[in-house]
């Protein structure tokens, strides 16, 4: 079946260190979205990637979509305590654009 | 601007009692609507989605049902709650026919005791 695998499950970093979370699919995605959920909160949409090899930046966050459109990553440079939360990727597959297939998320903890 | 309202924020219900969670969207029309459950603060499980009034698709067989009586209203119900129904319930909407992100409500934390 269609699955999106996300690693790592948890990550502890010192403030100022970089952080990366990865998502992988066994089949080609039509697009992939990234969300952030703060502790106790709800997921908030960050970005969508559509094109093969696409790279988008939002301040210290860099999002990449692989050339084969089967993997994606989110990289945070110089983490801050405000980056704490769980980051989810969610992909859509061609022919089933109604549904997002969610990764299980990466929980990021930042030590000040 | 579009907003999504979900209530209540927290709910404690006894086993066997009924459930009704409501979600409404403002500032848009004909949205896709979704109910998700998040257990143990981790992954999101799609429960139901709706592309229009009265049109409900169920993703997981379970003790719950959903209804969409109006274009921007989505209701999650149960006739008799089970302990396993505890979790964080999230309503979301998206623009139809496009690839925009989902906008989530603030969620209802349900504890069945």
PDB file of C-alpha atoms in Angstrom:
ATOM      1  CA  UNK A   1       0.000   0.000   0.000  1.00  0.00           C
ATOM      2  CA  UNK A   2       0.930   3.644  -0.138  1.00  0.00           C
ATOM      3  CA  UNK A   3       3.036   4.631   2.828  1.00  0.00           C
ATOM      4  CA  UNK A   4       5.206   7.537   3.773  1.00  0.00           C
ATOM      5  CA  UNK A   5       8.022   6.616   6.135  1.00  0.00           C
ATOM      6  CA  UNK A   6       9.478   9.394   8.259  1.00  0.00           C
ATOM      7  CA  UNK A   7      12.705   9.312  10.246  1.00  0.00           C
ATOM      8  CA  UNK A   8      13.914   9.861  12.858  1.00  0.00           C
ATOM      9  CA  UNK A   9      11.020   9.417  15.258  1.00  0.00           C
ATOM     10  CA  UNK A  10      12.640  11.674  17.874  1.00  0.00           C
ATOM     11  CA  UNK A  11      15.521  14.119  17.856  1.00  0.00           C
ATOM     12  CA  UNK A  12      17.121  16.022  20.721  1.00  0.00           C
ATOM     13  CA  UNK A  13      19.441  18.858  19.803  1.00  0.00           C
ATOM     14  CA  UNK A  14      21.220  21.680  21.563  1.00  0.00           C
ATOM     15  CA  UNK A  15      20.005  25.108  20.645  1.00  0.00           C
ATOM     16  CA  UNK A  16      22.025  26.294  17.680  1.00  0.00           C
ATOM     17  CA  UNK A  17      22.526  22.843  16.194  1.00  0.00           C
ATOM     18  CA  UNK A  18      20.990  21.847  12.889  1.00  0.00           C
ATOM     19  CA  UNK A  19      18.136  19.380  12.479  1.00  0.00           C
ATOM     20  CA  UNK A  20      16.903  17.281   9.578  1.00  0.00           C
ATOM     21  CA  UNK A  21      13.903  15.013   9.155  1.00  0.00           C
ATOM     22  CA  UNK A  22      13.405  12.732   6.166  1.00  0.00           C
ATOM     23  CA  UNK A  23      10.398  11.251   4.421  1.00  0.00           C
ATOM     24  CA  UNK A  24      10.472   8.353   1.983  1.00  0.00           C
ATOM     25  CA  UNK A  25       7.881   6.739  -0.221  1.00  0.00           C
ATOM     26  CA  UNK A  26       8.200   3.500  -2.177  1.00  0.00           C
ATOM     27  CA  UNK A  27       6.185   4.984  -5.032  1.00  0.00           C
ATOM     28  CA  UNK A  28       6.283   8.343  -6.765  1.00  0.00           C
ATOM     29  CA  UNK A  29       4.442  11.181  -5.093  1.00  0.00           C
ATOM     30  CA  UNK A  30       2.552  13.866  -6.964  1.00  0.00           C
ATOM     31  CA  UNK A  31       3.378  16.338  -4.211  1.00  0.00           C
ATOM     32  CA  UNK A  32       4.386  16.468  -0.573  1.00  0.00           C
ATOM     33  CA  UNK A  33       3.403  18.797   2.236  1.00  0.00           C
ATOM     34  CA  UNK A  34       5.041  19.603   5.539  1.00  0.00           C
ATOM     35  CA  UNK A  35       3.302  20.514   8.783  1.00  0.00           C
ATOM     36  CA  UNK A  36       4.422  21.555  12.257  1.00  0.00           C
ATOM     37  CA  UNK A  37       2.550  20.695  15.430  1.00  0.00           C
ATOM     38  CA  UNK A  38       3.540  22.442  18.625  1.00  0.00           C
ATOM     39  CA  UNK A  39       3.079  20.482  21.875  1.00  0.00           C
ATOM     40  CA  UNK A  40      -0.613  20.518  22.755  1.00  0.00           C
ATOM     41  CA  UNK A  41      -1.508  22.209  19.492  1.00  0.00           C
ATOM     42  CA  UNK A  42      -2.783  21.304  16.068  1.00  0.00           C
ATOM     43  CA  UNK A  43      -0.831  20.735  12.842  1.00  0.00           C
ATOM     44  CA  UNK A  44      -0.060  23.889  10.901  1.00  0.00           C
ATOM     45  CA  UNK A  45       0.692  23.797   7.192  1.00  0.00           C
ATOM     46  CA  UNK A  46       4.216  24.911   6.349  1.00  0.00           C
ATOM     47  CA  UNK A  47       4.753  24.273   2.647  1.00  0.00           C
ATOM     48  CA  UNK A  48       3.982  22.135  -0.384  1.00  0.00           C
ATOM     49  CA  UNK A  49       6.546  20.813  -2.859  1.00  0.00           C
ATOM     50  CA  UNK A  50       5.422  19.742  -6.305  1.00  0.00           C
ATOM     51  CA  UNK A  51       8.315  19.708  -8.752  1.00  0.00           C
ATOM     52  CA  UNK A  52      11.074  17.154  -9.010  1.00  0.00           C
ATOM     53  CA  UNK A  53      14.211  18.423  -7.251  1.00  0.00           C
ATOM     54  CA  UNK A  54      12.373  21.425  -5.833  1.00  0.00           C
ATOM     55  CA  UNK A  55      13.995  23.343  -2.980  1.00  0.00           C
ATOM     56  CA  UNK A  56      12.136  25.954  -0.971  1.00  0.00           C
ATOM     57  CA  UNK A  57      13.288  28.040   1.961  1.00  0.00           C
ATOM     58  CA  UNK A  58      11.443  29.703   4.794  1.00  0.00           C
ATOM     59  CA  UNK A  59      13.949  31.620   6.908  1.00  0.00           C
ATOM     60  CA  UNK A  60      15.964  28.879   8.680  1.00  0.00           C
ATOM     61  CA  UNK A  61      13.883  26.043   7.187  1.00  0.00           C
ATOM     62  CA  UNK A  62      14.880  24.370   3.921  1.00  0.00           C
ATOM     63  CA  UNK A  63      12.560  21.908   2.212  1.00  0.00           C
ATOM     64  CA  UNK A  64      13.662  19.571  -0.562  1.00  0.00           C
ATOM     65  CA  UNK A  65      11.806  17.221  -2.888  1.00  0.00           C
ATOM     66  CA  UNK A  66      13.867  14.456  -4.432  1.00  0.00           C
ATOM     67  CA  UNK A  67      14.520  14.128  -8.132  1.00  0.00           C
ATOM     68  CA  UNK A  68      12.465  10.949  -8.277  1.00  0.00           C
ATOM     69  CA  UNK A  69       9.712  12.525  -6.157  1.00  0.00           C
ATOM     70  CA  UNK A  70       9.956   9.663  -3.708  1.00  0.00           C
ATOM     71  CA  UNK A  71      11.661  11.426  -0.839  1.00  0.00           C
ATOM     72  CA  UNK A  72      11.708  14.770   0.873  1.00  0.00           C
ATOM     73  CA  UNK A  73      13.529  16.466   3.694  1.00  0.00           C
ATOM     74  CA  UNK A  74      13.143  19.366   6.062  1.00  0.00           C
ATOM     75  CA  UNK A  75      16.311  20.948   7.385  1.00  0.00           C
ATOM     76  CA  UNK A  76      16.393  23.537  10.149  1.00  0.00           C
ATOM     77  CA  UNK A  77      19.554  25.573  10.520  1.00  0.00           C
ATOM     78  CA  UNK A  78      20.624  26.755  13.972  1.00  0.00           C
ATOM     79  CA  UNK A  79      17.620  25.482  15.882  1.00  0.00           C
ATOM     80  CA  UNK A  80      15.868  27.674  18.417  1.00  0.00           C
ATOM     81  CA  UNK A  81      13.569  26.725  21.288  1.00  0.00           C
ATOM     82  CA  UNK A  82      10.652  27.971  19.195  1.00  0.00           C
ATOM     83  CA  UNK A  83      11.323  25.113  16.760  1.00  0.00           C
ATOM     84  CA  UNK A  84      10.164  22.555  19.333  1.00  0.00           C
ATOM     85  CA  UNK A  85       7.328  20.381  18.083  1.00  0.00           C
ATOM     86  CA  UNK A  86       6.508  17.495  15.797  1.00  0.00           C
ATOM     87  CA  UNK A  87       7.127  17.839  12.083  1.00  0.00           C
ATOM     88  CA  UNK A  88       4.962  15.808   9.733  1.00  0.00           C
ATOM     89  CA  UNK A  89       5.280  15.150   6.065  1.00  0.00           C
ATOM     90  CA  UNK A  90       2.203  14.182   4.074  1.00  0.00           C
ATOM     91  CA  UNK A  91       2.194  13.048   0.460  1.00  0.00           C
ATOM     92  CA  UNK A  92      -0.307  12.717  -2.325  1.00  0.00           C
ATOM     93  CA  UNK A  93      -0.193  10.045  -4.966  1.00  0.00           C
ATOM     94  CA  UNK A  94      -1.282  10.405  -8.566  1.00  0.00           C
ATOM     95  CA  UNK A  95      -4.796   9.055  -9.034  1.00  0.00           C
ATOM     96  CA  UNK A  96      -5.682   9.551  -5.386  1.00  0.00           C
ATOM     97  CA  UNK A  97      -5.334  13.281  -4.902  1.00  0.00           C
ATOM     98  CA  UNK A  98      -8.149  13.479  -2.382  1.00  0.00           C
ATOM     99  CA  UNK A  99      -6.135  11.942   0.409  1.00  0.00           C
ATOM    100  CA  UNK A 100      -2.946  12.868   2.125  1.00  0.00           C
ATOM    101  CA  UNK A 101      -0.789   9.974   3.316  1.00  0.00           C
ATOM    102  CA  UNK A 102       0.866  11.073   6.539  1.00  0.00           C
ATOM    103  CA  UNK A 103       4.218  10.189   7.973  1.00  0.00           C
ATOM    104  CA  UNK A 104       4.314   9.448  11.701  1.00  0.00           C
ATOM    105  CA  UNK A 105       6.217  12.628  12.418  1.00  0.00           C
ATOM    106  CA  UNK A 106       9.539  13.592  13.948  1.00  0.00           C
ATOM    107  CA  UNK A 107       9.399  15.081  17.431  1.00  0.00           C
ATOM    108  CA  UNK A 108      12.057  17.720  17.934  1.00  0.00           C
ATOM    109  CA  UNK A 109      13.258  18.758  21.381  1.00  0.00           C
ATOM    110  CA  UNK A 110      15.671  21.680  21.696  1.00  0.00           C
ATOM    111  CA  UNK A 111      17.786  22.130  24.812  1.00  0.00           C
ATOM    112  CA  UNK A 112      18.473  25.802  25.579  1.00  0.00           C
TER     113      UNK A 112
ATOM    114  CA  UNK B   1     -10.361  35.226   5.736  1.00  0.00           C
ATOM    115  CA  UNK B   2     -11.163  31.606   6.377  1.00  0.00           C
ATOM    116  CA  UNK B   3     -11.510  30.239   9.881  1.00  0.00           C
ATOM    117  CA  UNK B   4     -12.342  26.851  11.302  1.00  0.00           C
ATOM    118  CA  UNK B   5     -14.061  26.355  14.614  1.00  0.00           C
ATOM    119  CA  UNK B   6     -14.030  23.127  16.548  1.00  0.00           C
ATOM    120  CA  UNK B   7     -15.558  22.480  19.938  1.00  0.00           C
ATOM    121  CA  UNK B   8     -15.374  21.554  22.693  1.00  0.00           C
ATOM    122  CA  UNK B   9     -11.649  21.778  23.411  1.00  0.00           C
ATOM    123  CA  UNK B  10     -11.731  19.013  26.001  1.00  0.00           C
ATOM    124  CA  UNK B  11     -14.298  16.404  26.846  1.00  0.00           C
ATOM    125  CA  UNK B  12     -14.499  13.652  29.432  1.00  0.00           C
ATOM    126  CA  UNK B  13     -17.204  11.116  28.734  1.00  0.00           C
ATOM    127  CA  UNK B  14     -18.148   7.802  30.361  1.00  0.00           C
ATOM    128  CA  UNK B  15     -18.005   4.569  28.439  1.00  0.00           C
ATOM    129  CA  UNK B  16     -21.276   3.903  26.663  1.00  0.00           C
ATOM    130  CA  UNK B  17     -22.279   7.550  26.416  1.00  0.00           C
ATOM    131  CA  UNK B  18     -22.972   9.268  23.082  1.00  0.00           C
ATOM    132  CA  UNK B  19     -20.637  11.745  21.401  1.00  0.00           C
ATOM    133  CA  UNK B  20     -21.131  14.714  19.138  1.00  0.00           C
ATOM    134  CA  UNK B  21     -18.249  16.910  18.019  1.00  0.00           C
ATOM    135  CA  UNK B  22     -18.930  19.801  15.713  1.00  0.00           C
ATOM    136  CA  UNK B  23     -16.740  21.629  13.265  1.00  0.00           C
ATOM    137  CA  UNK B  24     -17.658  24.657  11.196  1.00  0.00           C
ATOM    138  CA  UNK B  25     -15.741  26.553   8.555  1.00  0.00           C
ATOM    139  CA  UNK B  26     -16.208  30.218   7.735  1.00  0.00           C
ATOM    140  CA  UNK B  27     -15.082  32.301   4.824  1.00  0.00           C
ATOM    141  CA  UNK B  28     -15.135  29.629   2.150  1.00  0.00           C
ATOM    142  CA  UNK B  29     -17.669  27.526   0.336  1.00  0.00           C
ATOM    143  CA  UNK B  30     -17.762  23.907  -0.824  1.00  0.00           C
ATOM    144  CA  UNK B  31     -14.622  22.871   1.060  1.00  0.00           C
ATOM    145  CA  UNK B  32     -13.329  19.362   1.514  1.00  0.00           C
ATOM    146  CA  UNK B  33     -13.732  18.453   5.174  1.00  0.00           C
ATOM    147  CA  UNK B  34     -11.857  15.896   7.236  1.00  0.00           C
ATOM    148  CA  UNK B  35     -11.939  14.259  10.653  1.00  0.00           C
ATOM    149  CA  UNK B  36      -8.664  12.942  12.018  1.00  0.00           C
ATOM    150  CA  UNK B  37      -7.762  11.217  15.272  1.00  0.00           C
ATOM    151  CA  UNK B  38      -4.355  11.483  16.843  1.00  0.00           C
ATOM    152  CA  UNK B  39      -3.540   8.936  19.533  1.00  0.00           C
ATOM    153  CA  UNK B  40      -0.636   9.172  21.962  1.00  0.00           C
ATOM    154  CA  UNK B  41       0.427  12.537  20.515  1.00  0.00           C
ATOM    155  CA  UNK B  42       1.775  10.966  17.345  1.00  0.00           C
ATOM    156  CA  UNK B  43       0.475  10.042  13.921  1.00  0.00           C
ATOM    157  CA  UNK B  44      -2.689  11.327  12.284  1.00  0.00           C
ATOM    158  CA  UNK B  45      -5.332   8.779  11.355  1.00  0.00           C
ATOM    159  CA  UNK B  46      -7.918   9.869   8.803  1.00  0.00           C
ATOM    160  CA  UNK B  47     -11.370   8.868  10.012  1.00  0.00           C
ATOM    161  CA  UNK B  48     -13.754  10.505   7.523  1.00  0.00           C
ATOM    162  CA  UNK B  49     -13.675  12.936   4.676  1.00  0.00           C
ATOM    163  CA  UNK B  50     -16.412  14.743   2.804  1.00  0.00           C
ATOM    164  CA  UNK B  51     -16.438  16.454  -0.576  1.00  0.00           C
ATOM    165  CA  UNK B  52     -19.974  17.809  -0.240  1.00  0.00           C
ATOM    166  CA  UNK B  53     -23.212  17.906   1.733  1.00  0.00           C
ATOM    167  CA  UNK B  54     -24.287  14.407   2.655  1.00  0.00           C
ATOM    168  CA  UNK B  55     -21.197  12.845   1.062  1.00  0.00           C
ATOM    169  CA  UNK B  56     -19.128  10.983   3.625  1.00  0.00           C
ATOM    170  CA  UNK B  57     -16.271   8.581   3.031  1.00  0.00           C
ATOM    171  CA  UNK B  58     -15.173   6.392   5.898  1.00  0.00           C
ATOM    172  CA  UNK B  59     -11.573   5.371   6.092  1.00  0.00           C
ATOM    173  CA  UNK B  60     -11.532   3.078   9.078  1.00  0.00           C
ATOM    174  CA  UNK B  61     -14.275   0.776  10.352  1.00  0.00           C
ATOM    175  CA  UNK B  62     -15.047   1.899  13.837  1.00  0.00           C
ATOM    176  CA  UNK B  63     -17.476   3.021  16.445  1.00  0.00           C
ATOM    177  CA  UNK B  64     -17.828   6.481  14.942  1.00  0.00           C
ATOM    178  CA  UNK B  65     -19.886   8.132  12.229  1.00  0.00           C
ATOM    179  CA  UNK B  66     -19.798  11.494  10.504  1.00  0.00           C
ATOM    180  CA  UNK B  67     -22.358  13.743   8.901  1.00  0.00           C
ATOM    181  CA  UNK B  68     -22.303  16.921   6.852  1.00  0.00           C
ATOM    182  CA  UNK B  69     -25.733  18.504   7.152  1.00  0.00           C
ATOM    183  CA  UNK B  70     -24.593  21.865   5.759  1.00  0.00           C
ATOM    184  CA  UNK B  71     -21.845  22.900   3.395  1.00  0.00           C
ATOM    185  CA  UNK B  72     -19.538  24.172   6.106  1.00  0.00           C
ATOM    186  CA  UNK B  73     -20.553  21.946   9.006  1.00  0.00           C
ATOM    187  CA  UNK B  74     -19.025  18.578   9.801  1.00  0.00           C
ATOM    188  CA  UNK B  75     -20.115  16.475  12.758  1.00  0.00           C
ATOM    189  CA  UNK B  76     -18.458  13.457  14.325  1.00  0.00           C
ATOM    190  CA  UNK B  77     -20.722  11.191  16.356  1.00  0.00           C
ATOM    191  CA  UNK B  78     -20.876   8.002  18.308  1.00  0.00           C
ATOM    192  CA  UNK B  79     -23.857   6.262  19.860  1.00  0.00           C
ATOM    193  CA  UNK B  80     -21.801   4.495  22.530  1.00  0.00           C
ATOM    194  CA  UNK B  81     -18.248   5.474  23.332  1.00  0.00           C
ATOM    195  CA  UNK B  82     -15.532   2.918  23.992  1.00  0.00           C
ATOM    196  CA  UNK B  83     -12.363   3.405  26.019  1.00  0.00           C
ATOM    197  CA  UNK B  84     -10.422   3.063  22.779  1.00  0.00           C
ATOM    198  CA  UNK B  85     -12.177   6.156  21.383  1.00  0.00           C
ATOM    199  CA  UNK B  86     -10.032   8.379  23.606  1.00  0.00           C
ATOM    200  CA  UNK B  87      -7.735  10.650  21.663  1.00  0.00           C
ATOM    201  CA  UNK B  88      -7.214  14.019  20.077  1.00  0.00           C
ATOM    202  CA  UNK B  89      -9.803  14.670  17.367  1.00  0.00           C
ATOM    203  CA  UNK B  90      -8.969  17.162  14.679  1.00  0.00           C
ATOM    204  CA  UNK B  91     -11.201  18.645  12.034  1.00  0.00           C
ATOM    205  CA  UNK B  92      -9.619  20.086   8.902  1.00  0.00           C
ATOM    206  CA  UNK B  93     -10.640  21.694   5.641  1.00  0.00           C
ATOM    207  CA  UNK B  94      -9.013  22.173   2.283  1.00  0.00           C
ATOM    208  CA  UNK B  95      -9.839  23.982  -0.912  1.00  0.00           C
ATOM    209  CA  UNK B  96     -11.432  21.671  -3.420  1.00  0.00           C
ATOM    210  CA  UNK B  97      -9.718  20.908  -6.688  1.00  0.00           C
ATOM    211  CA  UNK B  98      -6.365  22.320  -5.679  1.00  0.00           C
ATOM    212  CA  UNK B  99      -3.306  21.254  -3.845  1.00  0.00           C
ATOM    213  CA  UNK B 100      -3.321  23.687  -0.979  1.00  0.00           C
ATOM    214  CA  UNK B 101      -2.558  22.564   2.519  1.00  0.00           C
ATOM    215  CA  UNK B 102      -5.059  21.520   5.105  1.00  0.00           C
ATOM    216  CA  UNK B 103      -6.170  23.960   7.772  1.00  0.00           C
ATOM    217  CA  UNK B 104      -6.834  22.274  11.075  1.00  0.00           C
ATOM    218  CA  UNK B 105      -9.113  23.244  13.903  1.00  0.00           C
ATOM    219  CA  UNK B 106      -7.711  23.491  17.395  1.00  0.00           C
ATOM    220  CA  UNK B 107      -8.882  19.966  18.216  1.00  0.00           C
ATOM    221  CA  UNK B 108     -10.919  18.203  20.873  1.00  0.00           C
ATOM    222  CA  UNK B 109      -9.137  16.151  23.479  1.00  0.00           C
ATOM    223  CA  UNK B 110     -11.535  13.317  24.332  1.00  0.00           C
ATOM    224  CA  UNK B 111     -11.047  11.089  27.353  1.00  0.00           C
ATOM    225  CA  UNK B 112     -13.400   8.167  27.756  1.00  0.00           C
ATOM    226  CA  UNK B 113     -13.527   6.938  31.343  1.00  0.00           C
TER     227      UNK B 113
END
